[in-house]
Each structure stands twice: as structure tokens, then as C-alpha cells.
Coordinates of C-alpha atoms and ligand atoms in Angstrom, one line a residue:
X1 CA -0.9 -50.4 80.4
X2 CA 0.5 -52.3 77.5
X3 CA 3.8 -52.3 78.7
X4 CA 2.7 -53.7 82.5
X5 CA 0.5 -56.7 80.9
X6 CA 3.8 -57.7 79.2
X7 CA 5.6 -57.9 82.1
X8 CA 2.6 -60.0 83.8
X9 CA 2.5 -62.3 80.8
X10 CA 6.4 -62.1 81.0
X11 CA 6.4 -63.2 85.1
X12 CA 3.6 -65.4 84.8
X13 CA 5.6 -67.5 82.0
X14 CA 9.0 -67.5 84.8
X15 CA 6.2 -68.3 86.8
X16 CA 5.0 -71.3 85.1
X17 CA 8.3 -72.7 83.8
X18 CA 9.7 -72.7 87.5
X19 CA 6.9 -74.4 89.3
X20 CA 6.4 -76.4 86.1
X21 CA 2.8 -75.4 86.3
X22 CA 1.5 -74.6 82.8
X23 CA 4.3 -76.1 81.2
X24 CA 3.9 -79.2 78.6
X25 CA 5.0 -82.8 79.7
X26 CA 8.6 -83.4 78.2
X27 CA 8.4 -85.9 75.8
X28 CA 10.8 -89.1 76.1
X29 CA 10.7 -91.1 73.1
X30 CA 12.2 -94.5 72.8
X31 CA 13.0 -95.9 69.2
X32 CA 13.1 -99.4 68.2
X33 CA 12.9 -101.8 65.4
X34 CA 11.4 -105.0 66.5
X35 CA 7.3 -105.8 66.3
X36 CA 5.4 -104.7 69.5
X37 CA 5.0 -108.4 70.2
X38 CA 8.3 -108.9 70.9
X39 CA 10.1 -108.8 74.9
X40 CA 11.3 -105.6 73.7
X41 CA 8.0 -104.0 72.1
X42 CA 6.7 -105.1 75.4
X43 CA 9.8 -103.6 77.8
X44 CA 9.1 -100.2 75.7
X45 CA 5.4 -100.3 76.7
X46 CA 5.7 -101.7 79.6
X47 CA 8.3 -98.2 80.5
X48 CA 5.6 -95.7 79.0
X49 CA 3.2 -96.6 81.3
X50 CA 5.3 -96.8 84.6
X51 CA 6.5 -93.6 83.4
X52 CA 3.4 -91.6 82.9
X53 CA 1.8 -93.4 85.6
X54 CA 4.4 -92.5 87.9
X55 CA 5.1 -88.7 86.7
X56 CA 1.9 -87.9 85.1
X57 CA 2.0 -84.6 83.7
X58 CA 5.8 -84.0 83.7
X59 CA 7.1 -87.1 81.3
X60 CA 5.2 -88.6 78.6
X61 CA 7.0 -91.4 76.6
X62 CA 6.6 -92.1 73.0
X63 CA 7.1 -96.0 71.4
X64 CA 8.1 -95.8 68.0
X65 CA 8.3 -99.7 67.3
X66 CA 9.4 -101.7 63.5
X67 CA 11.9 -99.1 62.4
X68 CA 9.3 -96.5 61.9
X69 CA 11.5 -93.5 63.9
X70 CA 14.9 -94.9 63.4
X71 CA 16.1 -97.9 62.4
X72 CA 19.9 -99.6 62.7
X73 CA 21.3 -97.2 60.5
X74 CA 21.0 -93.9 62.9
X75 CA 19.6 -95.1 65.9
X76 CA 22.5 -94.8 68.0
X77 CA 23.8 -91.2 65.9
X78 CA 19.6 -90.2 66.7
X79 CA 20.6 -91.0 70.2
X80 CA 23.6 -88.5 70.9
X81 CA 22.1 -85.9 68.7
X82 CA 19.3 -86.1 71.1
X83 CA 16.5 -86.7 68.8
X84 CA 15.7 -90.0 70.4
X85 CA 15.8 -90.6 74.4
X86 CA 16.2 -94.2 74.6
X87 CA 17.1 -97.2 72.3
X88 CA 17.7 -100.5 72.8
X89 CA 19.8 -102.1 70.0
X90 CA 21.2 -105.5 70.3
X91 CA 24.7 -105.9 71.8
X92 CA 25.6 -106.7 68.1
X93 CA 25.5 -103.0 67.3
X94 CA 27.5 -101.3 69.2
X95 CA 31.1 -102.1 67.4
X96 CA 31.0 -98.4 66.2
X97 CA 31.5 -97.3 69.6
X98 CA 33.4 -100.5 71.6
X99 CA 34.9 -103.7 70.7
X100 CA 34.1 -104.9 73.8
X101 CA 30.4 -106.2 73.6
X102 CA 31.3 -108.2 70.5
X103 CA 32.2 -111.0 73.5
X104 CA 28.4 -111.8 73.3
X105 CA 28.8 -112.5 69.7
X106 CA 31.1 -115.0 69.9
X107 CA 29.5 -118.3 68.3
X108 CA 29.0 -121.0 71.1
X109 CA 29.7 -118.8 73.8
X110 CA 27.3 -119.2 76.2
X111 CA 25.6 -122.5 77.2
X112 CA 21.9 -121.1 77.8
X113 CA 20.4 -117.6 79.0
X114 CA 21.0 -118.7 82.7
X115 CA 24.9 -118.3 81.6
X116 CA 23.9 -115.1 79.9
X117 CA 22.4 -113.4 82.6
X118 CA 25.2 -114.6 85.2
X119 CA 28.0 -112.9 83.3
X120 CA 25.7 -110.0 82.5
X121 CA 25.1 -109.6 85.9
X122 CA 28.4 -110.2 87.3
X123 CA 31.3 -108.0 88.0
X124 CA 32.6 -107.7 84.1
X125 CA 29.2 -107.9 82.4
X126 CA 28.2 -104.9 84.5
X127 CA 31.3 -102.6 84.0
X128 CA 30.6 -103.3 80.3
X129 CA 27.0 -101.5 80.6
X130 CA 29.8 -98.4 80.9
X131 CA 32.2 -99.4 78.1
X132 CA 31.1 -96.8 76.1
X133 CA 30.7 -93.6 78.5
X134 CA 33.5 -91.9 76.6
X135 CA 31.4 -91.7 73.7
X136 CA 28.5 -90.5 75.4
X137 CA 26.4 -93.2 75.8
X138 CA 25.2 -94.6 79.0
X139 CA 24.2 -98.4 79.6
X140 CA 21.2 -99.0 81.6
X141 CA 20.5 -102.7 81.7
X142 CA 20.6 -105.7 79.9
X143 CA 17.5 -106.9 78.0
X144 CA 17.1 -110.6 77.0
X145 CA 15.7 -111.6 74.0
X146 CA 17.4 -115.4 73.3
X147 CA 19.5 -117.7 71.5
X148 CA 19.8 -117.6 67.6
X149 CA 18.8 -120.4 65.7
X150 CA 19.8 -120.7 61.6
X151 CA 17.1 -120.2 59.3
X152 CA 17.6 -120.9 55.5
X153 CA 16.3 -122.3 52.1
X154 CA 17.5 -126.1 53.0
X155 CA 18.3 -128.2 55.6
X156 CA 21.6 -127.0 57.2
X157 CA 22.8 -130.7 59.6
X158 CA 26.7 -130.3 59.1
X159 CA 28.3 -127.0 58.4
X160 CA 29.3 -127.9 54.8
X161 CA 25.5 -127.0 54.2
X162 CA 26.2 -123.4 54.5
X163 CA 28.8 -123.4 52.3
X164 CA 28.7 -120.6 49.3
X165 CA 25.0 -119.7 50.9
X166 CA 24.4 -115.8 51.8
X167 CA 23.4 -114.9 55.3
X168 CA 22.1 -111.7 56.8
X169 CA 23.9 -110.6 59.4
X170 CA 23.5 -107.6 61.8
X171 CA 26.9 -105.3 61.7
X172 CA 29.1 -107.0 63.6
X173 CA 32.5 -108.3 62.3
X174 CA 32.5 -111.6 64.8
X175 CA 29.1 -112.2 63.2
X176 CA 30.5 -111.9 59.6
X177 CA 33.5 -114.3 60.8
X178 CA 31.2 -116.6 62.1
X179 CA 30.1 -117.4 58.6
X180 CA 33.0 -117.0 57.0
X181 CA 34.7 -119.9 58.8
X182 CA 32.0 -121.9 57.0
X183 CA 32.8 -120.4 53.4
X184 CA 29.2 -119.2 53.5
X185 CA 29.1 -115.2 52.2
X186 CA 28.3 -112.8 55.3
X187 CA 25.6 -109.7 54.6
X188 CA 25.5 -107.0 56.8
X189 CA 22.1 -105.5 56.5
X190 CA 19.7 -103.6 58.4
X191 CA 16.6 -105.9 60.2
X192 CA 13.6 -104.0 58.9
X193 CA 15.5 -105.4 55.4
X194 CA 15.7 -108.9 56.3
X195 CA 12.1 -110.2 55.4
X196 CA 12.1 -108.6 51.9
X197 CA 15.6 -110.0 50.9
X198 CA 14.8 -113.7 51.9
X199 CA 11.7 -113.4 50.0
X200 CA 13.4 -112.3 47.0
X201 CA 15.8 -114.8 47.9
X202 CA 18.5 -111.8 47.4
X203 CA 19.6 -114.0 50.6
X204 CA 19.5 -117.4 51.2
X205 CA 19.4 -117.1 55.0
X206 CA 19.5 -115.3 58.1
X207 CA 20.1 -116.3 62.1
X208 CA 17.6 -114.7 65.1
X209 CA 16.1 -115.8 68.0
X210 CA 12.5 -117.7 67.9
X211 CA 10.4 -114.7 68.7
X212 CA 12.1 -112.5 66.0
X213 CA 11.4 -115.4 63.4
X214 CA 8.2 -115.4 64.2
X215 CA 6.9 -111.6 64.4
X216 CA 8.9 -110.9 61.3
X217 CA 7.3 -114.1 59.8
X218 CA 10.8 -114.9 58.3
X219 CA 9.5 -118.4 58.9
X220 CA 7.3 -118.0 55.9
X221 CA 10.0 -117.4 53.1
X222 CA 12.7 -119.8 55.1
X223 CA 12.1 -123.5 54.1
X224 CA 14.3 -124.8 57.1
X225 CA 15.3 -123.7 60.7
X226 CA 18.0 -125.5 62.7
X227 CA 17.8 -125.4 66.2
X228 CA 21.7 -124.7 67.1
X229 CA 21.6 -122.5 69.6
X230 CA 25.1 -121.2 68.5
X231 CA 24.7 -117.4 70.2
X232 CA 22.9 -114.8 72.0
X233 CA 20.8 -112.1 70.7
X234 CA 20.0 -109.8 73.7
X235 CA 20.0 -105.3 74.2
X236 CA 21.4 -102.5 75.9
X237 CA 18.9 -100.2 76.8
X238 CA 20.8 -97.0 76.6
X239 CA 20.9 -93.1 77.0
X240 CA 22.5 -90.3 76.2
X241 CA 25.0 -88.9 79.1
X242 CA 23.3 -85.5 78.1
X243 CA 20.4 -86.7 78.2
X244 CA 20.8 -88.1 81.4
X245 CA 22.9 -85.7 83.1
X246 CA 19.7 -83.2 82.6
X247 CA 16.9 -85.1 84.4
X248 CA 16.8 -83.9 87.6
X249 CA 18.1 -86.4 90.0
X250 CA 14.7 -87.3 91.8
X251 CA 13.1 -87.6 88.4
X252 CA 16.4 -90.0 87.3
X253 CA 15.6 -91.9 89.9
X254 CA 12.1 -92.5 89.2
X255 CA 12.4 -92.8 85.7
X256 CA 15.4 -95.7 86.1
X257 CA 13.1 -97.5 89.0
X258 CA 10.2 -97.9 85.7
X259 CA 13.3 -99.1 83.6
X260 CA 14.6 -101.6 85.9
X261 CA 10.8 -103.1 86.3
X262 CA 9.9 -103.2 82.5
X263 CA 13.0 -105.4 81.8
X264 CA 12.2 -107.3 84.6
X265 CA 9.0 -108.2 82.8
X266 CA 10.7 -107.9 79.2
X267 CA 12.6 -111.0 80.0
X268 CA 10.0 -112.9 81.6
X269 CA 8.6 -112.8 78.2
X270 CA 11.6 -113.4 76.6
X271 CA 11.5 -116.6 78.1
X272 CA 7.8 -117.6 77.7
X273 CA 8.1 -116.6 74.0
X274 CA 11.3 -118.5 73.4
X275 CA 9.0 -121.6 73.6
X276 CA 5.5 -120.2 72.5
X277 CA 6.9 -118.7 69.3
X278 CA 9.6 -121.9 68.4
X279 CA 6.1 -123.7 68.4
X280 CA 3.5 -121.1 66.5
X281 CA 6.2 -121.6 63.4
X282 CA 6.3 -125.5 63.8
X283 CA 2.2 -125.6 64.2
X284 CA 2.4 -123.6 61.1
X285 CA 4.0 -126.1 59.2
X286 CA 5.4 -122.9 56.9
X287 CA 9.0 -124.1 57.8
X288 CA 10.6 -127.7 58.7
X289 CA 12.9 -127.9 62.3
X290 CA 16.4 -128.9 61.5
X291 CA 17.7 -131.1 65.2
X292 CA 21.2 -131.6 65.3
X293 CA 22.6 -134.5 67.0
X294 CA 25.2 -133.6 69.6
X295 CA 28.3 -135.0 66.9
X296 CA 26.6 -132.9 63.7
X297 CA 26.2 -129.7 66.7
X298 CA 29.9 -130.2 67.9
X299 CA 30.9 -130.2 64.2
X300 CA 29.6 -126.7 63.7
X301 CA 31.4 -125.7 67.1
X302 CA 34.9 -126.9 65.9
X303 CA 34.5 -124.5 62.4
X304 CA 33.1 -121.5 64.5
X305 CA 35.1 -121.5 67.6
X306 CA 38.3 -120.5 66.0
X307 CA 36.4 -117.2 65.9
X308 CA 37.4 -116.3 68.9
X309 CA 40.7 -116.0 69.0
X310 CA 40.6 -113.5 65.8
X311 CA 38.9 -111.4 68.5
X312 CA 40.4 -112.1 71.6
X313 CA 42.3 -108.7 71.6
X314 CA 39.6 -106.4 70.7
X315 CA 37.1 -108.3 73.4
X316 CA 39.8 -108.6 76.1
X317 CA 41.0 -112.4 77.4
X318 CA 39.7 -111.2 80.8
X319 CA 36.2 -110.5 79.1
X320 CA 36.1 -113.4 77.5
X321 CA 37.4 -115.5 80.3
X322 CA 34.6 -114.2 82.5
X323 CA 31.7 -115.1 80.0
X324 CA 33.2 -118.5 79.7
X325 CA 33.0 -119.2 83.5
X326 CA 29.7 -118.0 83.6
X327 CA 29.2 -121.0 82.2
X328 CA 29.9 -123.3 85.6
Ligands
LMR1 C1 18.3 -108.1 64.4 O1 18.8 -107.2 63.7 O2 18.2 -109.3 63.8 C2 17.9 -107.9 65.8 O3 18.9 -107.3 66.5 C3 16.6 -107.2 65.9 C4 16.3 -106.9 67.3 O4 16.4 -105.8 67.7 O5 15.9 -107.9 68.0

């Protein structure tokens, strides 16, 4: 009798795992580092609930927001170990695995976000969401967040300002450039770091987008923020190709549908918080706007733009060609 109740327990657990019936959701988890009132925090929340709405009982996802899984570190190594299912780093963070998204680093690139999204969405912005396939990685979509402002311990008008000043920068070499061609010292540190070192003033500055400045309250330890403009700070939301390859391709399809809707809304806050959060820090009154005139603003285009062509064969002249007529 013993052995025939094994073999029940042993057909009813086929049973279950074939027809899914007993079995536990699988568990999706998607890592980030940014606040949960962020466009990002909200894509990732935005994604759980399409998902488990959608497949209820076969797919739960888990947020981990502010670091608190992985930060910039190991998120992508997490990634292709499998230990996270989706991450969304900004296209600043990839240089480990192409050169070829560094074009979106490039200072004074892009003339606005409409620019940003047109080359994005256009022929070469798109093969890039595949530029790193032969590392196992799999680009989903583009998420906006904004353009960088400067942020810093005094006024920075003309670019001699910045001079001998430390900035925090995310690890990308065209990022370190960009400060270098000012004689102002490049940090590369991880962003769940950033708030502490200004506030110790182990920096003296740091360059993010208004909604990042604001949930991270950076704006409380920076005396000044000038509104440049000067680059992009937006995501890949990414997979692993395992990962990927093992959903099942009705479930794929479902799961990418809830993707492609929660960035839809992710930008749409992107661009109502570029606004709303530039004016929660200036009601503040914690930190002082910097405006540049369009002279002191072309100033800091003639010392950065050199940048470029330091990078122009890493980031391909056709790459970069494309990005520039997005502008029109
Ligand atoms: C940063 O490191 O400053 C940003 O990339 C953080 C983020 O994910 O928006």
C-alpha cells in the first residue's frame, strides 16, 4: 500500500506541474535603484500589476526599488545569473557590455526628449535595444526619465566654474570626459552613494535629471542647480536571453504587451515630473536655479563637444549621425 500511495503522490505532482495546477506562481522580480516616485518606480509598478492582473496565479512580480536588491554594482551580473528578471539601468551603464549606447551620453547631443524619442524610435535607436544580444542581454524598450541639469556647491554660469570641482558621475567614460574637458575631477560612483557624498561634501557636485534631484533630495545638500540641459538620462528595460527564451511564447507575449503599456505611462510621468519636481526644489528654496544665457550655454557647448570625437569610433559615425538628425 505504501508503495502505490507513492506513485499517486508521485503522478499527482506530474500531474500538477503539467497542468500547472497546484503549482506556485513563478516569481519575476525586477530590481532598481531609483525612489518609487520616480517614472521608473512607477513603470516597475505599473508592470506588477498588468502582470498579475493579467496572469493571475502563474506570474507574480516583485519591485525591489532604492538599491535595496541590487544596486549599479551587480545589477546587470544579477541579471544573467538569473537572480533578477528585469532591470532597468540607465543607458549610461551598459559600457561593460557595448560602446554603442554611450551615443546618448554625448554632452549636448540631443536638443529635447522629442529628439530623444525620435532617434530612439527610429531605425538605429531600435537595432541598438539589440546591441548587446551576444552578451546575453535582451533590450525591451526605452524608458524616459529626462535631461540632466548640474547641481553643485556654487553657482556654475561659465564652465571655468567647474574647474578643479569633483563631480559624481555614473560609469561611463564619455561622462568622465565630459568633465574632464572642463578640468573639473570625474567620480564614478554608484547612485544610492551620491546623497551621502555631497553631504559630506566628499563631492562638490553631481548632474541628474529634475525628478532624481528631487526624490534623492540632493537639492538639500547642493547650494546651486544650473539648468543646462547638456544630456539625457533615460533606461533600457532589459532581460536575460535565458530568461526570455524560457517563457512560453503566449505568456512572452503577454508579459511584453504589460511592458510596452507601463513605459507608455512611465514617460508620461517622466514628462509631468520634469516640470512638477524642477518646481517642488525651487518652492523649497533649499537650492538657488542657475539660468544660462544662450552665449554663457554655448560656452559650455564649445568645451564639451570636443567629446565626441574621442568617441566617435567606439559609438559609430553612423550612430551618431543618426542621433544628430533626430534633431531636425
Ligand atoms: C544615476 O545613477 O544617477 C541614475 O542613473 C539613477 C537612475 O536610475 O535614474
Amino acid at each position: 500500500p505504501l508503495k502505490t500511495v507513492a506513485k499517486m503522490l508521485a503522478l499527482a505532482s506530474v500531474f500538477a506541474a503539467s497542468f500547472n495546477v497546484f503549482a506556485a506562481p513563478v516569481e519575476i522580480k525586477f530590481s532598481h535603484v531609483v525612489a518609487e516616485n520616480t517614472p521608473k518606480g512607477q513603470m516597475a509598478l505599473k508592470f506588477k500589476e498588468l502582470v498579475e492582473q493579467r496572469l493571475p496565479g502563474e506570474y507574480t512580480v516583485s519591485v525591489f526599488p532604492n538599491s535595496q536588491l541590487f544596486g549599479d554594482n551587480n545589477e546587470l551580473a544579477a541579471l544573467l545569473l538569473n537572480d533578477v528578471q528585469f532591470v532597468a539601468p540607465s543607458l549610461s551603464k551598459f559600457e561593460r557590455y557595448t560602446k554603442r549606447l554611450q551615443v546618448f551620453d554625448l554632452p549636448f547631443l540631443f536638443n529635447d526628449m522629442d529628439a530623444v524619442n525620435r532617434f530612439q524610435q527610429g531605425e538605429a535607436g531600435q537595432a541598438l535595444l539589440n546591441s548587446m544580444s551576444r552578451k546575453g542581454i535582451v533590450g525591451l524598450g526605452y524608458l524616459h526619465n529626462g535631461m540632466k541639469q548640474f547641481t553643485a556647491n556654487t553657482p556654475l554660469k561659465q564652465p571655468s566654474d567647474a574647474k578643479g570641482l569633483k563631480f559624481r558621475v555614473m560609469a561611463s567614460d564619455v561622462l568622465a570626459a565630459q568633465f574632464d574637458a572642463v578640468g573639473a575631477i570625474p567620480v564614478k560612483k554608484p547612485f544610492s552613494e551620491v546623497f551621502t557624498l555631497l553631504q559630506t561634501r566628499a563631492i562638490d557636485g553631481q548632474e541628474n535629471t529634475w525628478s532624481n534631484t528631487y526624490s534623492q533630495k540632493f537639492y538639500e545638500v547642493q547650494s546651486h542647480i544650473t539648468e543646462s540641459n547638456h544630456g539625457v538620462l533615460d533606461y533600457m528595460v532589459v532581460t536575460s536571453d535565458a530568461f526570455w527564451k524560457s517563457l512560453p511564447a503566449d505568456k512572452r507575449k503577454v508579459i511584453k504587451e504589460a511592458l510596452d503599456e507601463s513605459i507608455a505611462l512611465g514617460n508620461k510621468i517622466a514628462a509631468e515630473k520634469d516640470n512638477e519636481d524642477k518646481q517642488l526644489i525651487l518652492d523649497s528654496k533649499r537650492s538657488q536655479l542657475v539660468s544660462l544665457t544662450a552665449e554663457e550655454r554655448q560656452k559650455w557647448i564649445d568645451v564639451m563637444k570636443p567629446v565626441w570625437a574621442k568617441f566617435e569610433d567606439q559609438v559609430g559615425k553612423d550612430v551618431i549621425e543618426a542621433a544628430v538628425a533626430a534633431n531636425k
